[in-house]
Coordinates of C-alpha atoms in Angstrom, one line a residue:
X19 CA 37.3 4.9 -41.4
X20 CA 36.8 1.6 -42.3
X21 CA 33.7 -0.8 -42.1
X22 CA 32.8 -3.4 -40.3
X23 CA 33.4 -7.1 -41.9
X24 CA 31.3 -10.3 -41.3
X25 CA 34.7 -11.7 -40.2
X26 CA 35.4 -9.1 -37.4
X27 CA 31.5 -8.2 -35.8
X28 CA 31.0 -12.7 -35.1
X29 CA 34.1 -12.7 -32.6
X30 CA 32.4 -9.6 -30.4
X31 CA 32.0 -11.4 -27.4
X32 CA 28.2 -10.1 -26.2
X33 CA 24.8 -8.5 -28.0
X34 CA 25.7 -5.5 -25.9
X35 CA 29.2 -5.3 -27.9
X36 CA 27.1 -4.1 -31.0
X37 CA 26.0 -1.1 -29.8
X38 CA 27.2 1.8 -28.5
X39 CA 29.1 2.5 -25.7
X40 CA 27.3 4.9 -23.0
X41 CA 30.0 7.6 -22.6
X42 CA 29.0 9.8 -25.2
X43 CA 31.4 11.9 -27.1
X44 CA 32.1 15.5 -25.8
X45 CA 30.7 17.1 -28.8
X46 CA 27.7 14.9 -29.4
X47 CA 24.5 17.3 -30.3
X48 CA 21.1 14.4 -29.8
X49 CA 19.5 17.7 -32.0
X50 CA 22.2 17.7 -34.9
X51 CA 20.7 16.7 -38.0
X52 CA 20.7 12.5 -38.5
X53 CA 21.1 12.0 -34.2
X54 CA 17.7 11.2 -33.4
X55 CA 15.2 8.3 -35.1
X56 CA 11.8 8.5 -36.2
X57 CA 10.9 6.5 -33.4
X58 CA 12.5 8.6 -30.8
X59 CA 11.2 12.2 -32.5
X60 CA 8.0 10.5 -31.9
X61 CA 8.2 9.8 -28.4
X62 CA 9.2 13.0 -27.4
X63 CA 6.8 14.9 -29.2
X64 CA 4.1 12.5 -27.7
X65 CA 2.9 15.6 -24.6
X66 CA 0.6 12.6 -23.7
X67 CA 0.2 12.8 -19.7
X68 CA 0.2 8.9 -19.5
X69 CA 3.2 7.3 -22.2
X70 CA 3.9 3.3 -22.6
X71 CA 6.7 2.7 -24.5
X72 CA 7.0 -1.5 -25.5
X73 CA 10.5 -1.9 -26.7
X74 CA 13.1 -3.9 -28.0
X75 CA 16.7 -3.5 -26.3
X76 CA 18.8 -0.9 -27.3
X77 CA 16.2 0.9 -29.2
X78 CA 17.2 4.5 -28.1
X79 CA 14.0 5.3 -26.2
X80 CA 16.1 5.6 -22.7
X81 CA 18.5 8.7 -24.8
X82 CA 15.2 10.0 -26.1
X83 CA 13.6 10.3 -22.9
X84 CA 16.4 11.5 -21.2
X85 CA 16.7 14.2 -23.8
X86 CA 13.1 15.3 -23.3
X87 CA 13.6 14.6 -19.3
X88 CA 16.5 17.4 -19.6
X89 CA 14.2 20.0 -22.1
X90 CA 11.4 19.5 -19.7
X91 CA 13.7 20.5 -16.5
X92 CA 15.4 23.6 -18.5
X93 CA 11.9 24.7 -18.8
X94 CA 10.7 27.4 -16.4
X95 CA 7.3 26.7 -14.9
X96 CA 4.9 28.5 -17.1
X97 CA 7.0 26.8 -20.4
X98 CA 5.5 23.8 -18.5
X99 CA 8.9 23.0 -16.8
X100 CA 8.9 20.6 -14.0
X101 CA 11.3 17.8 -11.4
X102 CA 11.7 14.6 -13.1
X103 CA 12.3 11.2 -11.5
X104 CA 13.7 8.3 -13.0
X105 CA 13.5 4.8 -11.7
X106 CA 14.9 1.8 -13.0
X107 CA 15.3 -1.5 -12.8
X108 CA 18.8 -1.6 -12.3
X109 CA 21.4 0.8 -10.6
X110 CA 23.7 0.7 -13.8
X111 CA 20.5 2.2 -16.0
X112 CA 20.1 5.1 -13.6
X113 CA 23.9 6.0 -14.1
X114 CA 23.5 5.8 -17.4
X115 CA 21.0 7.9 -17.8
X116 CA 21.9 10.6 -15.6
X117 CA 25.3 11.0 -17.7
X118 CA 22.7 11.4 -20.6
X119 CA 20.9 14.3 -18.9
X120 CA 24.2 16.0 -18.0
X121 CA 25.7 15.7 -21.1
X122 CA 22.4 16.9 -22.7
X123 CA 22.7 19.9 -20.2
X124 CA 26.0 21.2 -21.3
X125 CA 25.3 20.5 -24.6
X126 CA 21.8 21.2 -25.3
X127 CA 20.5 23.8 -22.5
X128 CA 24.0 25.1 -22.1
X129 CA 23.7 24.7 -18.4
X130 CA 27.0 23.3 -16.4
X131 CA 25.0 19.9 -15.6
X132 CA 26.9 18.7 -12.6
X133 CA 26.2 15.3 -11.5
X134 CA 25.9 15.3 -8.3
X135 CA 25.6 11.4 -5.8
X136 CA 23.1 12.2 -3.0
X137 CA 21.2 10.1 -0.7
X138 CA 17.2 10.0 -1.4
X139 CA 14.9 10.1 1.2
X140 CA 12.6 7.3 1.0
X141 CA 9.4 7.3 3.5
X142 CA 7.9 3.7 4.1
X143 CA 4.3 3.1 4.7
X144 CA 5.4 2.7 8.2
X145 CA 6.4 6.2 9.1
X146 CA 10.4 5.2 8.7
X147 CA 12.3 6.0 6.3
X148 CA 15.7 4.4 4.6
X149 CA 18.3 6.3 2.2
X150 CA 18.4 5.8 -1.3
X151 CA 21.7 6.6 -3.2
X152 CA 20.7 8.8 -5.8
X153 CA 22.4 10.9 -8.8
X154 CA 21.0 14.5 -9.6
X155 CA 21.4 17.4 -12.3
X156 CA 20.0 20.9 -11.2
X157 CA 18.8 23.0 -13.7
X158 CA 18.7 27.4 -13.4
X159 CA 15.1 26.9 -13.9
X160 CA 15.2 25.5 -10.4
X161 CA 14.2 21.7 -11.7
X162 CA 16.0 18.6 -11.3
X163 CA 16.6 15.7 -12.5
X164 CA 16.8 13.0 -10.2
X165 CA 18.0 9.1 -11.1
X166 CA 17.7 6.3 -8.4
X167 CA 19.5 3.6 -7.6
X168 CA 16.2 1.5 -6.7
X169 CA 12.6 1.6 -6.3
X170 CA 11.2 3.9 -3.6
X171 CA 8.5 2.3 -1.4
X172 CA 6.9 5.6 -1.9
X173 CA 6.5 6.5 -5.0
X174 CA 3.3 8.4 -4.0
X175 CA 5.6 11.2 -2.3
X176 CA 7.4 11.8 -5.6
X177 CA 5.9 15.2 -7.6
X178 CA 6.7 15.7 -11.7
X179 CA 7.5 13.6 -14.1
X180 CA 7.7 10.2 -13.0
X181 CA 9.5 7.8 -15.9
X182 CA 9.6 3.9 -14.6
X183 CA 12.2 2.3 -17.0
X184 CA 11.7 -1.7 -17.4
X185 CA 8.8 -1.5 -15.9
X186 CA 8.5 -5.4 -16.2
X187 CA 11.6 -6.3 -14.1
X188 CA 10.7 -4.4 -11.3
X189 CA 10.7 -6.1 -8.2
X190 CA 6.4 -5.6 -7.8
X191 CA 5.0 -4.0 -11.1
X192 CA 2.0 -4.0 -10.0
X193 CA 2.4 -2.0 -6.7
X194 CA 4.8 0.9 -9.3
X195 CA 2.3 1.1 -11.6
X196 CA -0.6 1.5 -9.0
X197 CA 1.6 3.7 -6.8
X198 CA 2.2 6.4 -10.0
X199 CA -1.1 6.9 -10.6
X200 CA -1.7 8.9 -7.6
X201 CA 0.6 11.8 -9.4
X202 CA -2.0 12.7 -11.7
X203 CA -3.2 14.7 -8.7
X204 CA -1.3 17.2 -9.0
X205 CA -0.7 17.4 -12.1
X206 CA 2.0 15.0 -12.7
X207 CA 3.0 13.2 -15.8
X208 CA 4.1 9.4 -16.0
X209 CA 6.2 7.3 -18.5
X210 CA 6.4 3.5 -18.2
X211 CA 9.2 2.1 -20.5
X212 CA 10.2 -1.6 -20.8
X213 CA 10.7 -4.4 -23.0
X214 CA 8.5 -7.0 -22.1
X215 CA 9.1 -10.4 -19.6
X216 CA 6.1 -12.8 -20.5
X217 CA 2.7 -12.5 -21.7
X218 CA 1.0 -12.6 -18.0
X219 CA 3.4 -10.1 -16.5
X220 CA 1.6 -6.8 -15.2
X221 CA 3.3 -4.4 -17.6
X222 CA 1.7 -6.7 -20.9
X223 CA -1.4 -6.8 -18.8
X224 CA -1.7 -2.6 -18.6
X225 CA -0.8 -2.5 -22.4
X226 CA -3.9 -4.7 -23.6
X227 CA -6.0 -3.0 -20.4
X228 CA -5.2 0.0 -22.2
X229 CA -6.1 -1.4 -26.2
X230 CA -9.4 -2.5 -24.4
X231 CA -10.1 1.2 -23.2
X232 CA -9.9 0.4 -19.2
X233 CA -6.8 3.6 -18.9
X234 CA -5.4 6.1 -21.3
X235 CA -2.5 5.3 -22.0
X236 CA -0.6 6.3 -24.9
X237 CA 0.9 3.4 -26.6
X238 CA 4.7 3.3 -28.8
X239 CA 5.5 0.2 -30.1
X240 CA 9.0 0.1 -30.6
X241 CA 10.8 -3.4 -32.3
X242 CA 14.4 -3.6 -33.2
X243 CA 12.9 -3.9 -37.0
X244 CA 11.3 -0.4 -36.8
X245 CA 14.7 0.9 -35.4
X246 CA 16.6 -0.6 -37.8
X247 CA 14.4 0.6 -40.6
X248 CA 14.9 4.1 -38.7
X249 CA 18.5 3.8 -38.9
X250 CA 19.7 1.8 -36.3
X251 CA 22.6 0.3 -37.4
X252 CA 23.9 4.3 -38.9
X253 CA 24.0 5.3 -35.5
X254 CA 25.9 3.0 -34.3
X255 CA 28.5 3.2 -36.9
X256 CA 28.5 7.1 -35.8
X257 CA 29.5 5.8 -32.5
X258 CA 32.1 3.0 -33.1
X259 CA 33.6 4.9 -35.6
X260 CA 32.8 2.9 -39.0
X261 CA 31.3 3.6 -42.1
X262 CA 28.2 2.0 -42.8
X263 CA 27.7 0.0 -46.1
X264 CA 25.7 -2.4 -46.8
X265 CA 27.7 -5.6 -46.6
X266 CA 28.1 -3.8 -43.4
X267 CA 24.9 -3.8 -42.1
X268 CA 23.6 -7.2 -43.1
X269 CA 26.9 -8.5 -41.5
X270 CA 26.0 -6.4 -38.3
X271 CA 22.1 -7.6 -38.2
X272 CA 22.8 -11.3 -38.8
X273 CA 25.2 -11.0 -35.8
X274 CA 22.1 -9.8 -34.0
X275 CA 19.6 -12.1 -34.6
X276 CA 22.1 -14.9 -34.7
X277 CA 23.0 -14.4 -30.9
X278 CA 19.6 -16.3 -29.6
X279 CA 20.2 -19.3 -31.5
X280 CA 17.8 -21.4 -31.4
X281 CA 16.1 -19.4 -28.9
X282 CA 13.5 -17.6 -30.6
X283 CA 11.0 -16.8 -28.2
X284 CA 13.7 -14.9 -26.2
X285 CA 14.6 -13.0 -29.5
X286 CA 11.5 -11.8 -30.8
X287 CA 10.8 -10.6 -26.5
X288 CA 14.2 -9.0 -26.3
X289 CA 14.1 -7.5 -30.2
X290 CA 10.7 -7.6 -31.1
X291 CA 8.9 -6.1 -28.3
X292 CA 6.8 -9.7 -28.3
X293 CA 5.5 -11.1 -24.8
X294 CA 6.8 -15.0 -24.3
X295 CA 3.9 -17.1 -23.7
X296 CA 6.5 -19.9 -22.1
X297 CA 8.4 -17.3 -20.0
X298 CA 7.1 -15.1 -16.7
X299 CA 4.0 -16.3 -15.0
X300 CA 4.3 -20.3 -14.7
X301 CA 0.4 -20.5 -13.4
X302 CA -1.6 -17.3 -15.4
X303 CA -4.7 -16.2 -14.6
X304 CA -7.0 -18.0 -16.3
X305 CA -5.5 -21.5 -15.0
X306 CA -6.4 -20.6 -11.6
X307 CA -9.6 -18.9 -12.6
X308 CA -10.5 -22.4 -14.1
X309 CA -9.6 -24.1 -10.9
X310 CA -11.2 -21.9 -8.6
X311 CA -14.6 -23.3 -6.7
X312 CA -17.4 -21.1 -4.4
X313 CA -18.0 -22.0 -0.9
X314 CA -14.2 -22.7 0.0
X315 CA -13.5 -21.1 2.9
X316 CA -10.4 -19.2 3.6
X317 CA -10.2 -18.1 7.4
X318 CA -7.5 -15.0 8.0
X319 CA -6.1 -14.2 11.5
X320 CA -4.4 -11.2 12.1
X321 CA -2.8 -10.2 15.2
X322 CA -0.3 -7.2 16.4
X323 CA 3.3 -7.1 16.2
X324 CA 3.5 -7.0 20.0
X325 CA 1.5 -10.0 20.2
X326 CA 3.9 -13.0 21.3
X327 CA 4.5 -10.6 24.3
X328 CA 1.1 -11.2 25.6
X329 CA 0.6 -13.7 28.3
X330 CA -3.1 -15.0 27.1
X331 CA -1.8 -15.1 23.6
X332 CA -2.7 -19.1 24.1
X333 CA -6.2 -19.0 25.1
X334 CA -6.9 -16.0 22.8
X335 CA -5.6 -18.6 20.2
X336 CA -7.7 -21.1 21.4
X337 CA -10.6 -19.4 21.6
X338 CA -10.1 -18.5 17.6
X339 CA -9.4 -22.0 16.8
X340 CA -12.7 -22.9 18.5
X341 CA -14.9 -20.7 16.8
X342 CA -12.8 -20.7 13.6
X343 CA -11.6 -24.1 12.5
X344 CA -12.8 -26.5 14.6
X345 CA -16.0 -26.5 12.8
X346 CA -14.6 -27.0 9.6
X347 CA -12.5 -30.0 10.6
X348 CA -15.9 -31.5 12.5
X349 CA -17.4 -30.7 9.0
X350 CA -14.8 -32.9 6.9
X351 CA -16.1 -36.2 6.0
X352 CA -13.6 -39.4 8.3
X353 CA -13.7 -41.8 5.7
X354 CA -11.9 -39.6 2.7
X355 CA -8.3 -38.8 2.7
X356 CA -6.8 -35.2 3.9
X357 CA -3.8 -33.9 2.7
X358 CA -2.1 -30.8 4.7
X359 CA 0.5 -28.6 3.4
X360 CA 2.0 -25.3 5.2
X361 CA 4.3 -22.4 3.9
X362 CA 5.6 -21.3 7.2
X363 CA 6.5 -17.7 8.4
X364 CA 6.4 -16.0 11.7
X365 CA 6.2 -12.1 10.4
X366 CA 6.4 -10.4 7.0
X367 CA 4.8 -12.9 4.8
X368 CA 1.6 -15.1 5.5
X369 CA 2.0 -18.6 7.1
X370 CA -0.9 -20.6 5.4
X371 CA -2.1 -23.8 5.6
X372 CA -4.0 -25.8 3.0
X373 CA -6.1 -28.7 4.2
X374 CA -7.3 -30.9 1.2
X375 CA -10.4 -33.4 1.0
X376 CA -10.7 -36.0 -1.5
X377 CA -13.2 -36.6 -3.7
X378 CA -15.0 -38.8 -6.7
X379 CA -12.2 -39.7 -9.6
X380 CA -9.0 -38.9 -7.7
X381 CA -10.6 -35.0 -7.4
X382 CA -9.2 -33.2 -4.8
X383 CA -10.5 -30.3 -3.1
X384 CA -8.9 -27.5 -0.8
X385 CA -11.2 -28.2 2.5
X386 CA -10.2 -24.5 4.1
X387 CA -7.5 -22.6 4.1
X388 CA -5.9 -21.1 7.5
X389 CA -4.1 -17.6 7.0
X390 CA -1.9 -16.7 9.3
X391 CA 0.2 -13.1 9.9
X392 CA 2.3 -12.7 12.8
X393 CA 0.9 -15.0 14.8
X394 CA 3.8 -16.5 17.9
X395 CA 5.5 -19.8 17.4
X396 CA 3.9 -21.4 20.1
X397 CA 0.3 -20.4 18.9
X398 CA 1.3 -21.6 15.5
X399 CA 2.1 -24.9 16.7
X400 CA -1.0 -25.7 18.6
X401 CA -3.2 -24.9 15.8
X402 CA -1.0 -27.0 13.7
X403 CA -1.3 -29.7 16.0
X404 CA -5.1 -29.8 16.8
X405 CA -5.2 -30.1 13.3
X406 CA -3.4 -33.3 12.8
X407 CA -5.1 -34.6 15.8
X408 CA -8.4 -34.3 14.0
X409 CA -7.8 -35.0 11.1
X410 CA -8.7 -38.6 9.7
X411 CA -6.9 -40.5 7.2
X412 CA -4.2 -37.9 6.5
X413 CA -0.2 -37.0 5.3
X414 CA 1.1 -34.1 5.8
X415 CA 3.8 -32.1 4.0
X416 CA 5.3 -29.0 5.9
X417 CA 7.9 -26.3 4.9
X418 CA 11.5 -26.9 6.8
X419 CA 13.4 -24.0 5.5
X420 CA 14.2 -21.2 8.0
X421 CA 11.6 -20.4 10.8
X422 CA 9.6 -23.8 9.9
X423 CA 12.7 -26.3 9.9
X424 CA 11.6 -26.4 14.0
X425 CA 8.0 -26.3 13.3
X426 CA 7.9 -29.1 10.8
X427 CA 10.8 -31.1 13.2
X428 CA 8.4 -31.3 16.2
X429 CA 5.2 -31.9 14.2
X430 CA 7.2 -35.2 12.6
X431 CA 8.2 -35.9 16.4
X432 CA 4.8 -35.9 17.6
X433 CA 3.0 -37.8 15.1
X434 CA 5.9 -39.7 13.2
X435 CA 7.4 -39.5 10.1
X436 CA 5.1 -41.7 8.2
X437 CA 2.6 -39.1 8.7
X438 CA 4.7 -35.6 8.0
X439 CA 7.1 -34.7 5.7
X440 CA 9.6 -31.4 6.7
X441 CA 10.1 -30.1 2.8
X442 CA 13.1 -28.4 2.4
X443 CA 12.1 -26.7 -1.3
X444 CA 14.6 -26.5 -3.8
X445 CA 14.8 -25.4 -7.6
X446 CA 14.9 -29.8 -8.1
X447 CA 11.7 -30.2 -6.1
X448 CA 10.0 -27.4 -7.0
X449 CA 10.9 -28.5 -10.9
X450 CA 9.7 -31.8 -10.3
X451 CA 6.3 -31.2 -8.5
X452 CA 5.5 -27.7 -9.9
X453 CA 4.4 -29.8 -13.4
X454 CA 2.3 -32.3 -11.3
X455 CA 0.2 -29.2 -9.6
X456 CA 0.2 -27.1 -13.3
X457 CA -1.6 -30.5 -15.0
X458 CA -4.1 -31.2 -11.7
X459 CA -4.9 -27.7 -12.4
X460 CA -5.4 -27.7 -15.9
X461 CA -7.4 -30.8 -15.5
X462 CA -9.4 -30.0 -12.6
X463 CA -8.2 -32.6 -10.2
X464 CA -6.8 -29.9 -7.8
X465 CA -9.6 -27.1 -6.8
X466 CA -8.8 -23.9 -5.0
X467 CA -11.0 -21.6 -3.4
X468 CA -12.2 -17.7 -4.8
X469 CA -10.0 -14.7 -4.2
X470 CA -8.1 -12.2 -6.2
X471 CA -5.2 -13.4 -3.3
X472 CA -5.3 -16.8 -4.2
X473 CA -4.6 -16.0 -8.1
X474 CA -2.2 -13.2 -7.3
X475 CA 0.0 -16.1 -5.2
X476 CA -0.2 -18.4 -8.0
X477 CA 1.2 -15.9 -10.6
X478 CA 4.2 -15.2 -8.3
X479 CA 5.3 -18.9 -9.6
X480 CA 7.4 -18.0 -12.7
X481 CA 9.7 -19.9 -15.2
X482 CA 13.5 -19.4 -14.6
X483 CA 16.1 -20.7 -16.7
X484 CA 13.1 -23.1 -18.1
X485 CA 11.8 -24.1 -14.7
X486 CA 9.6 -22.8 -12.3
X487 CA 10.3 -21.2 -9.3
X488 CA 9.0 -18.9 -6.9
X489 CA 9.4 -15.2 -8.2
X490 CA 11.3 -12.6 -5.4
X491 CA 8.5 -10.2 -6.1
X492 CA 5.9 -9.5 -3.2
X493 CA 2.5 -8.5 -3.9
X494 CA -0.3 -6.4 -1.8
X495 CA -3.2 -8.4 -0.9
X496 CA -6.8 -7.6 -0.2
X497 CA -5.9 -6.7 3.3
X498 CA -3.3 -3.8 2.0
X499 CA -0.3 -6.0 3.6
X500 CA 2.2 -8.2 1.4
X501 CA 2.1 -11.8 0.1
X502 CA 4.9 -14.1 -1.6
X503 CA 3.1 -16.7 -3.1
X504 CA 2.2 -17.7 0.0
X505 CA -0.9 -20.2 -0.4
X506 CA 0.2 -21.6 -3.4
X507 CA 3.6 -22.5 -1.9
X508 CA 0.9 -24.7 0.7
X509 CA -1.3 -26.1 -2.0
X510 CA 1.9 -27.4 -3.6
X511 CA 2.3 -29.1 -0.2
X512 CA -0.3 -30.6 0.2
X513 CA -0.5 -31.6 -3.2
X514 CA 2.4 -34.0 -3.3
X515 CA 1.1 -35.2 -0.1
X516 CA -1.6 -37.0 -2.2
X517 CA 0.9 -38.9 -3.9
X518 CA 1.2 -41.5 -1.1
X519 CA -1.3 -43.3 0.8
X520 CA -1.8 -42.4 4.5
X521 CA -1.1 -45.2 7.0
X522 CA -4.0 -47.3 8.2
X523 CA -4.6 -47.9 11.8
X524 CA -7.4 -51.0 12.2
X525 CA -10.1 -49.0 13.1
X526 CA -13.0 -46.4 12.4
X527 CA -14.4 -43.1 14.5
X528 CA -16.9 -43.1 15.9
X529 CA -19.9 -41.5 13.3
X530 CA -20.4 -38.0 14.5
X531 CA -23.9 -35.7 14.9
X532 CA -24.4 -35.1 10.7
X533 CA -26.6 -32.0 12.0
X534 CA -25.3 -31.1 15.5
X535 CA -23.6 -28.3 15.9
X536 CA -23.0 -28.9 19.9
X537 CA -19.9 -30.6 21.1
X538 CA -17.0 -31.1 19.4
X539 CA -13.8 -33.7 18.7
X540 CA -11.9 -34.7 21.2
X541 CA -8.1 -35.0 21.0
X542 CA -8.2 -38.6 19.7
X543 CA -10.8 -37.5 17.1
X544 CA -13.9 -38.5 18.4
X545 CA -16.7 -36.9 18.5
X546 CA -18.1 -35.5 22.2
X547 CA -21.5 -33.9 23.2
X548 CA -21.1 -30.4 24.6
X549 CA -21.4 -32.3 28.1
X550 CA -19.1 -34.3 29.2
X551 CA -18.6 -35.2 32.7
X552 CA -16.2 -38.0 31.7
X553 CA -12.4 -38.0 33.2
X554 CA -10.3 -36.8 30.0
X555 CA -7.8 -39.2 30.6
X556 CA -8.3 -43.0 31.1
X557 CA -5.6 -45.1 33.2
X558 CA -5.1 -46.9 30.1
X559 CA -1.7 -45.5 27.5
X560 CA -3.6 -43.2 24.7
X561 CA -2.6 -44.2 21.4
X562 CA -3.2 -41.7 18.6
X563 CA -6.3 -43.1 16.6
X564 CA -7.3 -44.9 20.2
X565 CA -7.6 -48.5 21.4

């Protein structure tokens, strides 16, 4: 056998061509003497109910766990054996592994370890339920050993060990690592591996929770340098086949570290086990903390699934308007600029709109802010409307893509293009105006109002190849149902929208009640006593902003 040069390992085309390849020999023992790492040894003797394991890449804790995942299934029930579930990021990892565990069945158990494809069960919140290709190995113990292709939405109903691998690239951390903790129940054991993606994302967050003493945790810290140290680079030689030497392995780890470049960062996150402070979460925490103001109001409206069926959806939608928002828009001061901006959607995510005040020094304020779910297209666009037709002094900025494009169309119809904008977002305008709202932020120019939902939308905006962009990943809000960065899509809105200045029309409304509460605006923005036995409608052509 014959070692590896500094000539030959530069031309290997990818980091993954330096380690191993997955098939694993047919003789391979993980128990034979020199197999396994300090690193892994430790992991697996770790019984700790609740394990994190921060890597680097191809540090050897996925073999270690599946070799414990196999021991633990072998196991009868009063050796504490037990059904373990692996869920990863990716459907090549849960392959993978599951060739792991039946190799490590034949091999280590002695058991015939067949593989066998099934479809997975998976029971939504909802009641329905959707089929999950899944891989299994069944054990004489009566255990199994189950790999996924994807994330159940219902983790809860799993029962064992439950191991989430890259945790941090799931599609909603946050919801897996809530959702596991419900197996502690009955007994249940849980492993969260992954390296890490950012500082701010949720699987960083439950490490320091866990330093500061908020869960308990146990916590590996796994870098490439400890594995290396452990012997890394021998086992790899074991695999490929060459005979390690010290030329050997300095040619081998420069190749390594080499690979990133300049990019080191994304080396010491992929290698190190090092959260990014410039990668993941674009707006963190503490930004939109900082930002956030008391007394803002945020007004939700709810309604049924069937709702768009019912035929006094309009005057049920009037009736909240009325009670709701007009009072806020009577509230809003005529002589300031408004700024609107809308995220539109008709079911699934929120449809928000962000109405904007301006202040002293070029501060602006988010006046209210109008949550939406499920709501009808029709209703959508009258409350849309009576806003613009109340507002004073105002742009607005409205999102075209999908669904909207027809909203935002026949808002810029009624009141004209120099007044609304239809936004169709992409990764150029989102790059350019995504700085603009960061640095209003930062400088507190831009307020929001309180609510873990309003920072939970912000930290969906993460960097992506350098440049922000809205993250795929939905989020549970306060009311149990999901977001997508849905009012911080509208305050980006209707924070360009301050960038020009609104039209001017020649004239001034009429100064309404400071202190009355009775009457109202009327559809040309001035202000009405409760009674009004006026016609509605002069002979005269209304013009908005009146004669």
């Amino acid at each position: 056998m014959r070692s590896p040069t500094p000539q030959v390992l530069p031309a290997l085309s990818s980091l993954d061509d330096l380690f191993p390849v997955r098939l694993l020999p047919a003789d391979h023992d993980p128990l034979a003497d020199g197999i396994l790492m300090a690193h892994q040894v430790a992991w697996i003797e770790d019984r700790s109910i609740l394990k994190l394991g921060a890597k680097g890449r191809r540090t050897g804790i996925t073999y270690g766990e599946a070799l414990d995942n196999t021991l633990i299934a072998a196991a009868s029930l009063s050796a504490g054996g037990d059904n373990v579930f692996y869920i990863p990021d990716v459907k090549d990892k849960g392959i993978e592994y599951i060739r792991y565990v039946g190799h490590f069945a034949r091999v280590v158990s002695k058991e015939l370890g067949t593989i066998q494809e099934f479809l997975f069960e998976d029971r939504l919140p909802n009641g329905d339920s959707r089929k999950i290709t899944a891989w299994r190995v069944q054990f004489l113990s009566g255990f199994r050993v189950v790999a996924l292709a994807s994330r159940p939405a219902n983790i809860r109903g799993l029962q064992g060990v439950v191991v989430i691998d890259e945790a941090a690239f799931h599609a909603d951390v946050a919801a897996v690592i809530d959702a596991v903790n419900a197996l502690l129940i009955w007994g249940g054991r849980i492993r969260i591996i992954s390296s890490h993606n950012g500082e701010e994302n949720a699987f960083n967050t439950l490490i320091k929770d866990t330093r500061a003493g908020l869960y308990d945790y146990s916590i590996h810290h796994i870098p490439f340098s400890l594995a290396v140290k452990n012997g890394l680079y021998e086992r790899v030689c074991l695999m490929r086949g060459w005979t390690p030497t010290q030329a050997g392995r300095q040619a081998w780890l420069n190749t390594v570290l080499r690979s990133y470049g300049p990019r080191h960062e994304a080396r010491d996150e992929e290698l190190e086990a090092i959260p990014r402070k410039s990668s993941g979460v674009y707006l963190p925490r503490a930004l939109v903390q900082k930002a956030q103001r008391q007394g803002i109001p945020i007004v939700p409206w709810s309604v049924s699934e069937t709702f768009y069926l019912d035929d006094e959806r309009m005057a049920v939608g009037k009736r909240w308007f009325a009670e709701h928002v007009r009072p806020l828009l009577a509230a809003l001061d005529s002589s300031k600029r408004h700024v609107l901006g809308q995220d539109f959607a008709r079911d699934g995510d929120l449809s928000v709109i962000v109405v904007a005040e301006e202040g002293l020094g070029d501060v602006w304020s988010v006046a209210f802010q109008i949550e939406l779910r499920r709501v009808p297209f029709d209703v959508q666009r009258y409350i849309l409307f009576e806003i613009l037709d109340l507002l004073t002094r105002w742009l607005a900025k409205l999102d075209a893509r999908g669904n909207g494009q027809s909203h935002a169309e026949a808002a810029q119809q009624k009141f004209g293009v120099d007044r609304v904008e239809c936004v169709m977002a992409t990764a150029q305008w989102y790059a350019l105006h995504f700085p603009e709202y960061r640095a209003a932020l930062e400088d507190g120019t831009w307020l929001l109002p309180m609510g873990e939902d309003v920072i939970a939308d912000h930290r969906l905006v993460v960097l992506r190849n350098g440049f922000p962009a809205m993250s795929d990943q939905h989020v549970k809000g306060q009311d149990g149902e999901f977001r997508h960065g849905d009012s911080a899509i509208a305050g980006l809105l209707a924070h360009a929208a301050t960038d020009s200045e609104p039209m001017e029309y020649g004239y001034r409304p009429a100064a309404r009640p400071a202190a009355s509460t009775e009457g109202g605006l009327d559809r040309d923005g001035f202000w009405r006593p409760a009674r009004d036995d006026r016609p509605r409608h002069s002979l005269l052509p209304r013009f908005r902003g009146g004669l």
